[in-house]
mmCIF file of C-alpha atoms in Angstrom:
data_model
loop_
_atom_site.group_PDB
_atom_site.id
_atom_site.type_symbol
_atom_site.label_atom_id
_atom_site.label_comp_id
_atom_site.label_asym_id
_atom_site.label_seq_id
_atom_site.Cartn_x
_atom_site.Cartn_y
_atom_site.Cartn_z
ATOM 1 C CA UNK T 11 111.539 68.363 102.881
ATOM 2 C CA UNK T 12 113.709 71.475 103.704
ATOM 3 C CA UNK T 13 115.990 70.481 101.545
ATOM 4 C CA UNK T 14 113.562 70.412 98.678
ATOM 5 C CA UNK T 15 112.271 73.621 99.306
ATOM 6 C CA UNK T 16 115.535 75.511 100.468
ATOM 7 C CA UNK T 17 116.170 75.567 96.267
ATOM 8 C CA UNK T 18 113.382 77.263 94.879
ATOM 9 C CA UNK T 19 113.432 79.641 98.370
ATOM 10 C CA UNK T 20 116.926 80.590 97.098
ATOM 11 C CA UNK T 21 115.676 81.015 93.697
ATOM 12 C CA UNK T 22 113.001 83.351 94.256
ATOM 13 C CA UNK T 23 114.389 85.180 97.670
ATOM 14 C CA UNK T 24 117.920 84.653 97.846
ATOM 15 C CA UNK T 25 120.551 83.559 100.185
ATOM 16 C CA UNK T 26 119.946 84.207 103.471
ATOM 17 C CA UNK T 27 122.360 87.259 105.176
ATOM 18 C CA UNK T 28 123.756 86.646 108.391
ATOM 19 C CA UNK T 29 122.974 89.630 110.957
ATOM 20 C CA UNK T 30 126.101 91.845 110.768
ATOM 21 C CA UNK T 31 125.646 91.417 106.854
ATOM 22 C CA UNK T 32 122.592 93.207 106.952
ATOM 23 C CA UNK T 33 124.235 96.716 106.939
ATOM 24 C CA UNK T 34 124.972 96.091 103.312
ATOM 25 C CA UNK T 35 121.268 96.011 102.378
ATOM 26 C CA UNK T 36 120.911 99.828 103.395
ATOM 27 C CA UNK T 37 120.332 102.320 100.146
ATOM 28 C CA UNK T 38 122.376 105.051 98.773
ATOM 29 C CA UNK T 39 120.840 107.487 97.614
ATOM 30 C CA UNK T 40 120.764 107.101 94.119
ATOM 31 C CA UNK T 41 118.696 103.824 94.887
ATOM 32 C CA UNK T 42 116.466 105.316 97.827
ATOM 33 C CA UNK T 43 115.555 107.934 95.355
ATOM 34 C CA UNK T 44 113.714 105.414 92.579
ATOM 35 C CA UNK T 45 112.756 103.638 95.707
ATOM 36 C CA UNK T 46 110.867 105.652 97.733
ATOM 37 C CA UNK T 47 110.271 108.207 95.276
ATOM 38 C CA UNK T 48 108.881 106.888 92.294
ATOM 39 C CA UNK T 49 105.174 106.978 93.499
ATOM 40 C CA UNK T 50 105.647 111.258 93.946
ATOM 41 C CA UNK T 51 107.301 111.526 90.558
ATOM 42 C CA UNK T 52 105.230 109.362 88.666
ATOM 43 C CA UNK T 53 102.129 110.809 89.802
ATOM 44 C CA UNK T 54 103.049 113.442 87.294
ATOM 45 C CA UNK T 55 102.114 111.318 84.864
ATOM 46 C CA UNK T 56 98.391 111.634 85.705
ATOM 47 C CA UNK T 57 97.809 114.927 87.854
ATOM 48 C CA UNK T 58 97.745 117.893 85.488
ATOM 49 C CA UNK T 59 95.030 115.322 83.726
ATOM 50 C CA UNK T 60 93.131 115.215 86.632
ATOM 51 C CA UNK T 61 93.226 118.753 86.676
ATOM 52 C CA UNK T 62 91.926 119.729 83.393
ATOM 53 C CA UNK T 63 89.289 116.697 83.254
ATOM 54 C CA UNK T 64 87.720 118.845 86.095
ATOM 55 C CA UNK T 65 87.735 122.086 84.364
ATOM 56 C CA UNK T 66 86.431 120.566 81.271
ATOM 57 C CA UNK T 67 83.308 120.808 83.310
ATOM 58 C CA UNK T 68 82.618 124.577 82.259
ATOM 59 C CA UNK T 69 84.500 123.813 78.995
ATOM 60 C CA UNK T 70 87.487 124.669 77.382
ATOM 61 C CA UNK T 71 87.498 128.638 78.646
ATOM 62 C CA UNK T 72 88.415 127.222 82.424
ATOM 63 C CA UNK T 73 91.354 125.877 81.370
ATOM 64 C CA UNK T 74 93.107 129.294 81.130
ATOM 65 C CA UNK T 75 92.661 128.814 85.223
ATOM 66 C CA UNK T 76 95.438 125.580 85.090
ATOM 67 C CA UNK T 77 98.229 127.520 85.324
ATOM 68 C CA UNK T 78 97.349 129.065 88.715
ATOM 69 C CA UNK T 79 96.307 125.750 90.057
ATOM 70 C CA UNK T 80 99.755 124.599 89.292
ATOM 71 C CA UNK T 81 101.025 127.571 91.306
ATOM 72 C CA UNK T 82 99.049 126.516 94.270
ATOM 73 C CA UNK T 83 99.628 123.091 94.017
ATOM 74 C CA UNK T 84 103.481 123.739 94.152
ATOM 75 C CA UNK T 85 103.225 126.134 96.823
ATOM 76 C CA UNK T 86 101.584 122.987 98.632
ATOM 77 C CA UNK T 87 104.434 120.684 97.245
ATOM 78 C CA UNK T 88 107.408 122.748 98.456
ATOM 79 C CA UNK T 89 105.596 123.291 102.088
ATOM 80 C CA UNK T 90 104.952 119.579 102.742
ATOM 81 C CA UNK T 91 108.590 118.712 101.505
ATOM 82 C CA UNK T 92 109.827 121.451 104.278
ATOM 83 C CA UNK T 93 107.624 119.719 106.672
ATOM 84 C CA UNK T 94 108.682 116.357 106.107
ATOM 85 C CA UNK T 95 112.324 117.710 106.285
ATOM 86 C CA UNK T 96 111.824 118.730 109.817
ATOM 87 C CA UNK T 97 110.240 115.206 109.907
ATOM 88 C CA UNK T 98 113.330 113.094 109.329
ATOM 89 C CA UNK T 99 115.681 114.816 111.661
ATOM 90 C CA UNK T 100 113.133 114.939 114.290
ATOM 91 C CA UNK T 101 111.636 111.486 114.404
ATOM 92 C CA UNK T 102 114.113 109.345 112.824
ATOM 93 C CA UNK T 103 112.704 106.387 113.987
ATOM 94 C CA UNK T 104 111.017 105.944 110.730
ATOM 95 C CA UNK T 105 107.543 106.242 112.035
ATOM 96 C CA UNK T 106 107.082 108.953 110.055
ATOM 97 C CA UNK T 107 103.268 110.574 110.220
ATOM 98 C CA UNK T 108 102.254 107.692 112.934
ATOM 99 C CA UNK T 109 104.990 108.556 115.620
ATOM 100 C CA UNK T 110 104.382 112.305 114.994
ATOM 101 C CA UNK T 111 100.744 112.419 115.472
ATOM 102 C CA UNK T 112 101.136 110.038 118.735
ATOM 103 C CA UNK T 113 104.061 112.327 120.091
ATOM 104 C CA UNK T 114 102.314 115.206 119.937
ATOM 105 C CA UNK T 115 98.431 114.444 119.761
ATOM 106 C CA UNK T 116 98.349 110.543 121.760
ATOM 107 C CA UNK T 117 97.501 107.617 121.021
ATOM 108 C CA UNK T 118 93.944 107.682 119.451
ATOM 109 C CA UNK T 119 94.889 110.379 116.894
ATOM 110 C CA UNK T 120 98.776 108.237 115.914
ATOM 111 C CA UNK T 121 96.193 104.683 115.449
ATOM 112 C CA UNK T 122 94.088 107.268 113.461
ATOM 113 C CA UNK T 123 97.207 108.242 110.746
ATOM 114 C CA UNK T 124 98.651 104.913 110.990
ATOM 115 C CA UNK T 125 94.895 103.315 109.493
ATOM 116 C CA UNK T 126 94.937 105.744 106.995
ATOM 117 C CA UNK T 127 98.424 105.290 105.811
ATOM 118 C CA UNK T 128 98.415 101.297 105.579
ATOM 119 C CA UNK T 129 94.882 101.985 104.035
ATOM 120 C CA UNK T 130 96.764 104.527 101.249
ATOM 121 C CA UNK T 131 99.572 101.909 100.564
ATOM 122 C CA UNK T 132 96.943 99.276 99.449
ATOM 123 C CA UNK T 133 94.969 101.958 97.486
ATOM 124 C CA UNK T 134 98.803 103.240 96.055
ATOM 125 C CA UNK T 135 99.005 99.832 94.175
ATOM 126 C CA UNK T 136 95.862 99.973 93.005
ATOM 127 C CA UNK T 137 95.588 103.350 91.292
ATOM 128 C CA UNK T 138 99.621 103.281 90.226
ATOM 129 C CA UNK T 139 99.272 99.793 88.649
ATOM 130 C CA UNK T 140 95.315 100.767 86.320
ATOM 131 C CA UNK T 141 97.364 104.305 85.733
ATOM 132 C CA UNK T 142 100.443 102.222 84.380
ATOM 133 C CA UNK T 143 98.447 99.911 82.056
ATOM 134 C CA UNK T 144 96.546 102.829 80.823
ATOM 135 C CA UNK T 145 99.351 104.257 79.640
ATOM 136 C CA UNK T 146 101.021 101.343 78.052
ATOM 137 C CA UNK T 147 97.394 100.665 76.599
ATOM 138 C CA UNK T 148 98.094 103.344 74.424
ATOM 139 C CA UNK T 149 100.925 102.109 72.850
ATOM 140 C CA UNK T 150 100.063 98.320 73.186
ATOM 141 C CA UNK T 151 96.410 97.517 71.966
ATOM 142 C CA UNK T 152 96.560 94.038 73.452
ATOM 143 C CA UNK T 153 96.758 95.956 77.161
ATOM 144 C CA UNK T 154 94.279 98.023 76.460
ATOM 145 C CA UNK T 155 91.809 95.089 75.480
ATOM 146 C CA UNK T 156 93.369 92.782 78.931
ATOM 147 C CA UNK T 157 93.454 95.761 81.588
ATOM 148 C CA UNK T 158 92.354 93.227 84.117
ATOM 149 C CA UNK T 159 94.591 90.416 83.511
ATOM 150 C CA UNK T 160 97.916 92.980 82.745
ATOM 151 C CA UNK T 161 97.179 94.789 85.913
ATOM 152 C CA UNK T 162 97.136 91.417 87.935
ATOM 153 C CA UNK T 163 100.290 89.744 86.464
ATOM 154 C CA UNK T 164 102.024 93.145 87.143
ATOM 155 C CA UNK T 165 101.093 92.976 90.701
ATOM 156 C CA UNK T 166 102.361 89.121 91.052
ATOM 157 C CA UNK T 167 105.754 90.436 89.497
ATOM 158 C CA UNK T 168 106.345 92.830 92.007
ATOM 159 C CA UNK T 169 105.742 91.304 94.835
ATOM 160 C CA UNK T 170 108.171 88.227 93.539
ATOM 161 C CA UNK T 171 111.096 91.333 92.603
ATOM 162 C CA UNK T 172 110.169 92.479 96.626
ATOM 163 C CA UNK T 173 110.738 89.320 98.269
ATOM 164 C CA UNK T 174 114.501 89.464 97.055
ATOM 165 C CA UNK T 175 114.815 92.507 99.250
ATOM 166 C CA UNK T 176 113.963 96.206 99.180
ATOM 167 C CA UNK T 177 118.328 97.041 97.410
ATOM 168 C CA UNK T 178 118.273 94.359 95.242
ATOM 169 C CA UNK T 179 114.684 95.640 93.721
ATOM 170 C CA UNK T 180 115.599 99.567 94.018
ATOM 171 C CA UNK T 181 118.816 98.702 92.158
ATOM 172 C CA UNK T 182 116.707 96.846 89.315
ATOM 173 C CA UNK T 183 113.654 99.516 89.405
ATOM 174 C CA UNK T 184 116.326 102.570 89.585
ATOM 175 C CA UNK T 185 116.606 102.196 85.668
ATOM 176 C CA UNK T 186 113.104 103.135 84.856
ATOM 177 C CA UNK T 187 112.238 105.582 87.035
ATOM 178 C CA UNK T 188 115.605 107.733 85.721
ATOM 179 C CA UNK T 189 114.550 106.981 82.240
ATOM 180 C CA UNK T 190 111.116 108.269 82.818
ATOM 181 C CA UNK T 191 112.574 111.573 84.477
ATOM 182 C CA UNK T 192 115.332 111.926 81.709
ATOM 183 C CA UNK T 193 112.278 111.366 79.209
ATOM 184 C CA UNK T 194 110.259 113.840 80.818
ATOM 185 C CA UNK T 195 112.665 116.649 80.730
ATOM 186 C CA UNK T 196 114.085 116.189 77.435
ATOM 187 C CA UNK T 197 110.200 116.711 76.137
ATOM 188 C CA UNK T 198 109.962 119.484 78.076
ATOM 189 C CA UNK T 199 113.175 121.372 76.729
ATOM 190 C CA UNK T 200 112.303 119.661 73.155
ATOM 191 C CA UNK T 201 109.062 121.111 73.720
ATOM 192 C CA UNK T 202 110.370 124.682 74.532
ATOM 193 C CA UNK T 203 113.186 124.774 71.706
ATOM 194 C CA UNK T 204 110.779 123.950 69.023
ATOM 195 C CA UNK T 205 108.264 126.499 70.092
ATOM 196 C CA UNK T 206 110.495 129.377 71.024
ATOM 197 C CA UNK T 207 113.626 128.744 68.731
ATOM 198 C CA UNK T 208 111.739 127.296 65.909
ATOM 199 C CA UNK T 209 108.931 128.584 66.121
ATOM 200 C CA UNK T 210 107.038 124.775 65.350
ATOM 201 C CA UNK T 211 102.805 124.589 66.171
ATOM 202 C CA UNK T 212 102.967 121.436 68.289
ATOM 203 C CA UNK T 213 99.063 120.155 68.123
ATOM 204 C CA UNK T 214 98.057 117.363 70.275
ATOM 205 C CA UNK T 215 95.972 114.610 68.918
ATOM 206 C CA UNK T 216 92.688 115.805 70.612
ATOM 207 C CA UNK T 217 93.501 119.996 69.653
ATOM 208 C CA UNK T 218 90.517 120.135 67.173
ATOM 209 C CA UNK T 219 88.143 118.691 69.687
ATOM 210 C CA UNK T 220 85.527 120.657 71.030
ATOM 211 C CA UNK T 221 84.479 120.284 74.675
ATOM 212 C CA UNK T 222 80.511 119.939 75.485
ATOM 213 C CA UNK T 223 80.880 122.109 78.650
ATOM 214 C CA UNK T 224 78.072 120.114 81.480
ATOM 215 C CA UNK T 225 77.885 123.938 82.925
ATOM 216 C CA UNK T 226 78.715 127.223 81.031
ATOM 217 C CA UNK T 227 79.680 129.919 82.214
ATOM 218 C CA UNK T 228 79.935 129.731 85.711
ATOM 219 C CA UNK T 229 80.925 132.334 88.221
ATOM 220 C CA UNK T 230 80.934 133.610 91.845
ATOM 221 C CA UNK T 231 80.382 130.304 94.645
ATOM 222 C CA UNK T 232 80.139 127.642 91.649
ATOM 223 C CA UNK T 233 83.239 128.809 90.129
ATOM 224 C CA UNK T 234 85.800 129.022 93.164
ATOM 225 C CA UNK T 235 84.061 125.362 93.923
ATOM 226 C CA UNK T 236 85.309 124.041 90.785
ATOM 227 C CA UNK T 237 88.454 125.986 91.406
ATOM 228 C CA UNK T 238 88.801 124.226 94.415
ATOM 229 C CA UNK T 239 87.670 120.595 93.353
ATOM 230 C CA UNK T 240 90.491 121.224 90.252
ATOM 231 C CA UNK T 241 93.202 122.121 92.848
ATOM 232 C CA UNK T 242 92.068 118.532 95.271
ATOM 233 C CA UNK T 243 92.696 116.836 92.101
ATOM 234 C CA UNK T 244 95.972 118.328 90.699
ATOM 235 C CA UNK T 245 96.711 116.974 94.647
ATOM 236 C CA UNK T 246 97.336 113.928 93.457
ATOM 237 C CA UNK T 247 101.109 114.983 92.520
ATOM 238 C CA UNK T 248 101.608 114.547 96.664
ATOM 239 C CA UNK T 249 100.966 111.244 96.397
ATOM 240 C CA UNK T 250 104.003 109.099 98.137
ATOM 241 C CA UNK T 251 105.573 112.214 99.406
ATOM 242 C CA UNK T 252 105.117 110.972 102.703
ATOM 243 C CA UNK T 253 106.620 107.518 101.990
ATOM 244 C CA UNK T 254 110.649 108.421 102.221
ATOM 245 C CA UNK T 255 109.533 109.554 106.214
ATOM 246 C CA UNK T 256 108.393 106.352 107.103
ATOM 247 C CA UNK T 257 111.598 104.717 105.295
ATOM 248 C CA UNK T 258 114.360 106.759 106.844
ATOM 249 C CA UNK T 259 115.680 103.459 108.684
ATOM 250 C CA UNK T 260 116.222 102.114 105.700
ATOM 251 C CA UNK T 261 118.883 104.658 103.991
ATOM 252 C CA UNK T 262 122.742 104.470 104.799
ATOM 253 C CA UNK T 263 124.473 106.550 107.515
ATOM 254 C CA UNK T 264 123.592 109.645 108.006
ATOM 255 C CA UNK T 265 120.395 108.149 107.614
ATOM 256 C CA UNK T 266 118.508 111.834 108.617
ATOM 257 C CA UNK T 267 120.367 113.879 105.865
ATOM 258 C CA UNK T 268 120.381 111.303 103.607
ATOM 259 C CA UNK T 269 116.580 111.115 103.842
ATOM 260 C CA UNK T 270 116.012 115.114 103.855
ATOM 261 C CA UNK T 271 118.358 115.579 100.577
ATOM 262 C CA UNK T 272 116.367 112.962 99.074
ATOM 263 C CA UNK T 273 113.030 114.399 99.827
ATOM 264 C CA UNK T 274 114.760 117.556 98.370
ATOM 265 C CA UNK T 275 115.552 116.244 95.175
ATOM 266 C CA UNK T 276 111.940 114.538 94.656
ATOM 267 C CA UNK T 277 110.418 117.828 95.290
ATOM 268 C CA UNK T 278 112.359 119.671 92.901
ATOM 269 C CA UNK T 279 111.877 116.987 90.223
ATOM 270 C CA UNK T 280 108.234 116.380 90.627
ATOM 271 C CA UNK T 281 107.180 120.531 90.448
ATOM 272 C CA UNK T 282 109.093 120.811 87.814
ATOM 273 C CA UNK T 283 107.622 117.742 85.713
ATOM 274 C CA UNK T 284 103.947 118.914 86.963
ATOM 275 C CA UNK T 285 104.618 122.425 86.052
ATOM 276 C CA UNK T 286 106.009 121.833 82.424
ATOM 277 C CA UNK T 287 103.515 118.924 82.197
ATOM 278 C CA UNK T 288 100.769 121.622 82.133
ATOM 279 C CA UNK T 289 102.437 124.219 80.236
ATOM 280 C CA UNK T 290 103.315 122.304 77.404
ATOM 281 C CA UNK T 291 99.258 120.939 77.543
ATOM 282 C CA UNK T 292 97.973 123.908 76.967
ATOM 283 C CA UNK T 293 100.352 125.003 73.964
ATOM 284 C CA UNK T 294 99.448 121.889 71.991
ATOM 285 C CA UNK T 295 96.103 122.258 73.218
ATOM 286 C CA UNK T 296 95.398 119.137 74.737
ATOM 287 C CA UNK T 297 91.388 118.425 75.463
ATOM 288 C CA UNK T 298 90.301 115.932 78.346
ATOM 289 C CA UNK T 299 86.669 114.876 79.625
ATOM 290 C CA UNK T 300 84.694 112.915 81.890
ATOM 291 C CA UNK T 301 82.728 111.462 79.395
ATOM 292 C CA UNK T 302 85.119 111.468 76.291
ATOM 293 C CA UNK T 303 82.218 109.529 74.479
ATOM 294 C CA UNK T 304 80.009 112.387 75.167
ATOM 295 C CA UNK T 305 81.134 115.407 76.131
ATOM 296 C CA UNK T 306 83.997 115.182 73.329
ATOM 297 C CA UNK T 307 82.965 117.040 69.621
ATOM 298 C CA UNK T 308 84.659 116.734 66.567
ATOM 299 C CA UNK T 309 82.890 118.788 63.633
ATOM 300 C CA UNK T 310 80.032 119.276 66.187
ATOM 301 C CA UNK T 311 79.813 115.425 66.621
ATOM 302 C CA UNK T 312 80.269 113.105 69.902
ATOM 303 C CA UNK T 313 82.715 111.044 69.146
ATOM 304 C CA UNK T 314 81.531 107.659 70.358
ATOM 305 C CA UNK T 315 81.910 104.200 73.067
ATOM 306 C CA UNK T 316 84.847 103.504 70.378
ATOM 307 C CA UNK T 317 86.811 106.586 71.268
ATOM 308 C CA UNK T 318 89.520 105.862 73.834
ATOM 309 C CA UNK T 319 90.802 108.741 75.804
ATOM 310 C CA UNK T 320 95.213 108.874 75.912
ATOM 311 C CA UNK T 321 96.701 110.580 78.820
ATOM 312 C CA UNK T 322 97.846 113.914 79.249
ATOM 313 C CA UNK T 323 101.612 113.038 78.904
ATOM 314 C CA UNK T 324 100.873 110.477 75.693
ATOM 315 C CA UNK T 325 99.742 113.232 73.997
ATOM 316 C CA UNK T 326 101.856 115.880 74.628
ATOM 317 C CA UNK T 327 104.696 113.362 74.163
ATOM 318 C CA UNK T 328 103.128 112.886 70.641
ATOM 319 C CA UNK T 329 102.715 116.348 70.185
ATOM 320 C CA UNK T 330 106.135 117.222 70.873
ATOM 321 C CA UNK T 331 108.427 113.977 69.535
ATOM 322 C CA UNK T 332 105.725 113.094 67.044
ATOM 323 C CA UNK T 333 103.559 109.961 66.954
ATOM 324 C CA UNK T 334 105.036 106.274 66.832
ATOM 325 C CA UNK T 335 108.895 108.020 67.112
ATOM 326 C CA UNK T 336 111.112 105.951 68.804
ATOM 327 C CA UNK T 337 111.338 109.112 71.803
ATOM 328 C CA UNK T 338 107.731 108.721 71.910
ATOM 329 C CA UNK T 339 107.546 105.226 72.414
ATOM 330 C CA UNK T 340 110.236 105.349 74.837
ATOM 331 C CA UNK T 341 108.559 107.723 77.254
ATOM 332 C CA UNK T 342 105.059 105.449 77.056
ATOM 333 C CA UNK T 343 107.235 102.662 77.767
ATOM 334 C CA UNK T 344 109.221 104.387 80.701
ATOM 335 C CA UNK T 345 105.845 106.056 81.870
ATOM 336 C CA UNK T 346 104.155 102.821 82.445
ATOM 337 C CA UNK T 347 107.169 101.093 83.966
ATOM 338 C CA UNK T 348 107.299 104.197 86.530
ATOM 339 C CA UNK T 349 103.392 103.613 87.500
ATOM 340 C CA UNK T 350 103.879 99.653 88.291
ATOM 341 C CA UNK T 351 106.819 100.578 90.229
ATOM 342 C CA UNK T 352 104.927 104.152 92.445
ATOM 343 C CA UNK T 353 103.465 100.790 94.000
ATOM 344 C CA UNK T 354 106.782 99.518 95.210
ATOM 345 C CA UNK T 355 106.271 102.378 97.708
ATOM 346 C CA UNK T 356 103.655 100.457 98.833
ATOM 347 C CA UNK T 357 105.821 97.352 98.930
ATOM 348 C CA UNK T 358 108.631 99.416 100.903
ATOM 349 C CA UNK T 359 106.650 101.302 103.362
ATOM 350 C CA UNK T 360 104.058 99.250 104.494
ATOM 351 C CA UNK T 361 106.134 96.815 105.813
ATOM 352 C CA UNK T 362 107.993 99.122 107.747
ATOM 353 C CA UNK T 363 104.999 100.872 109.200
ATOM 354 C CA UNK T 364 103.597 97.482 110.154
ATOM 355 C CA UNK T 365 106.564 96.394 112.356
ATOM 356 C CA UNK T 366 106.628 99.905 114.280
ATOM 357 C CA UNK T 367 102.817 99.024 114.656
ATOM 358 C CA UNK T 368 103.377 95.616 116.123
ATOM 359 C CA UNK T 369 106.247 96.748 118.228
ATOM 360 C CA UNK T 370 104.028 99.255 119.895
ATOM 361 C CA UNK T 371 101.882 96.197 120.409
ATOM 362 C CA UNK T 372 99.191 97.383 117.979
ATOM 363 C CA UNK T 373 99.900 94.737 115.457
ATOM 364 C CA UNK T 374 100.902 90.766 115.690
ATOM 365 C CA UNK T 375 104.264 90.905 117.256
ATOM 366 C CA UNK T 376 105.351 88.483 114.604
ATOM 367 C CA UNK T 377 105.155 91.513 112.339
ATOM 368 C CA UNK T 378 108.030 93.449 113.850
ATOM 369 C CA UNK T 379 110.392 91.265 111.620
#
């Protein structure tokens, strides 16, 4: 019988490595970067969306405001990175926020971070994976009509590319997650030579919408509430920040610096994705809402159940390279492929959070392995 199933084990996992091989399966890091970055930097994908669905709430006036919620929220960015900097060479361990908070608060309050972090990696591959086929449901109207069944066969995937090992799927996710960065940028200096050089109008699909505001003209409390509520949102581009922390046993020698130049280089590619993100949205004058059925107008008219709401990035990407181009259809594709694999974090951290856990004796101790 182990015979029988030593063949399809090998097929799936791979060979067994013998202990003093394992040193080989530590990352570089051009590979940790896709790795354990790819849930911060694809969360660009879907932030500055978050943050103008919530302004469409007093219309399209408050979205003059997104530009200094994108100030705040990389204020926010570049202070966590800092802390998390610290982080690395300080706790290298790779308990990240758990061994902090029970080094310097105790028990109850590390048990407290740890919950909410294993509870975050679950929720990471849920949100990544329904952002992901919403954006490829743009392109592809047979996801967009399956969102259920797409998101589940994507989830089976990756956990069959994980069990092979955390290099062997970094070095086959790396290609993506590059692609989607080099897409991104090359909109966003696209985007800026053909409105400052050539002086192009770059409309997005949803520019001659009108937004039905659910509360006009708000000021004073209600207004620096909203304010607020926008900036929580726009949050969302932390997501996975916290991830490369927890995974600092896995990088190659010096594992500390490699980690902190790593968490250097996400943070400067994620603020400057969000921030050109949300600059080029409101040039081409993209329009989100809650309700896009609803609250939407065009010529004074909702515009219906059949209406289906694109991303932020789909449509300045169609605003900028033009629909159904081949640059355009590249960065959907790339976009998507970067949302599936933010949940890898999932894959790569919460395994290594769990055996900490069970070493402290918090967890099974078959976990530690």
């Amino acid at each position: 019988m182990s015979k029988l199933t030593d063949v399809p084990k090998r097929i799936l996992i791979g060979r067994a490595l013998r202990s003093d091989k394992l040193g080989e399966t530590l990352l570089p890091k051009r590979v940790a970067l896709p790795v354990f970055a790819s849930d911060p930097l694809s969360s660009v994908a879907y932030a500055p969306g978050e943050v103008l669905l919530v302004l469409s709430v007093a219309g399209v006036s408050a979205y003059h405001f997104s530009p200094w919620i994108a100030v705040a929220v990389v204020v926010l960015m570049f202070t966590v990175v800092a802390s998390y900097r610290q982080n690395v060479h300080a706790y290298p361990s790779g308990g990240g926020d758990y061994e902090v908070a029970t080094t310097n608060l105790g028990a109850k309050a590390g048990l407290t971070v740890a919950s909410a972090l294993l509870v975050d990696y679950v929720l990471t591959v849920a949100v990544s994976i329904a952002s992901g086929i919403e954006n490829l449901g743009s392109a592809i109207p047979f996801v967009a009509e399956h969102k259920t069944l797409c998101a589940i066969t994507v989830i089976v995937l990756l956990t069959v590319m994980n069990l092979r090992g955390v290099k062997e799927s970094g070095k086959l996710f790396a290609i993506p997650t590059y692609v989607f960065v080099g897409g991104v940028f090359l909109m966003i200096l696209w985007g800026v030579v053909r409105g400052l050089v050539f002086g192009d109008t770059m409309k997005a699909p949803t520019a001659d919408y009108t937004i039905h505001a659910e509360h006009q003209g708000l000021a004073g409390v209600a207004l620096i509430f909203l304010l607020l509520r926008a900036f929580s949102s726009g949050c969302a581009a932390l997501t996975g920040v916290e991830a490369i922390s927890n995974g600092v046993p896995a990088f190659r020698k010096p594992k500390s610096k490699n980690a902190a130049t790593t968490l250097a280089l996400m943070g400067g590619l994620a603020v400057t994705m969000f921030c050109g993100i949300i600059a080029l949205a409101m040039v081409t004058k993209v329009r989100m809402a809650e309700n896009p059925a609803t609250d939407l107008l065009h010529n004074g008219k909702p515009l219906g159940s059949g209406y289906t709401q694109n991303p932020v990035i789909s449509q300045v990407a169609e605003a900028v390279f033009g629909h159904g181009s081949l640059l355009f259809i590249i960065l959907a594709a790339a976009t998507a492929l970067v949302l599936f694999l933010a949940a890898n974090t999932a894959y790569n951290g919460f395994p290594l959070l769990g055996s900490i856990l069970a070493q402290d004796r918090y967890l099974p101790r078959q976990l530690q392995r």
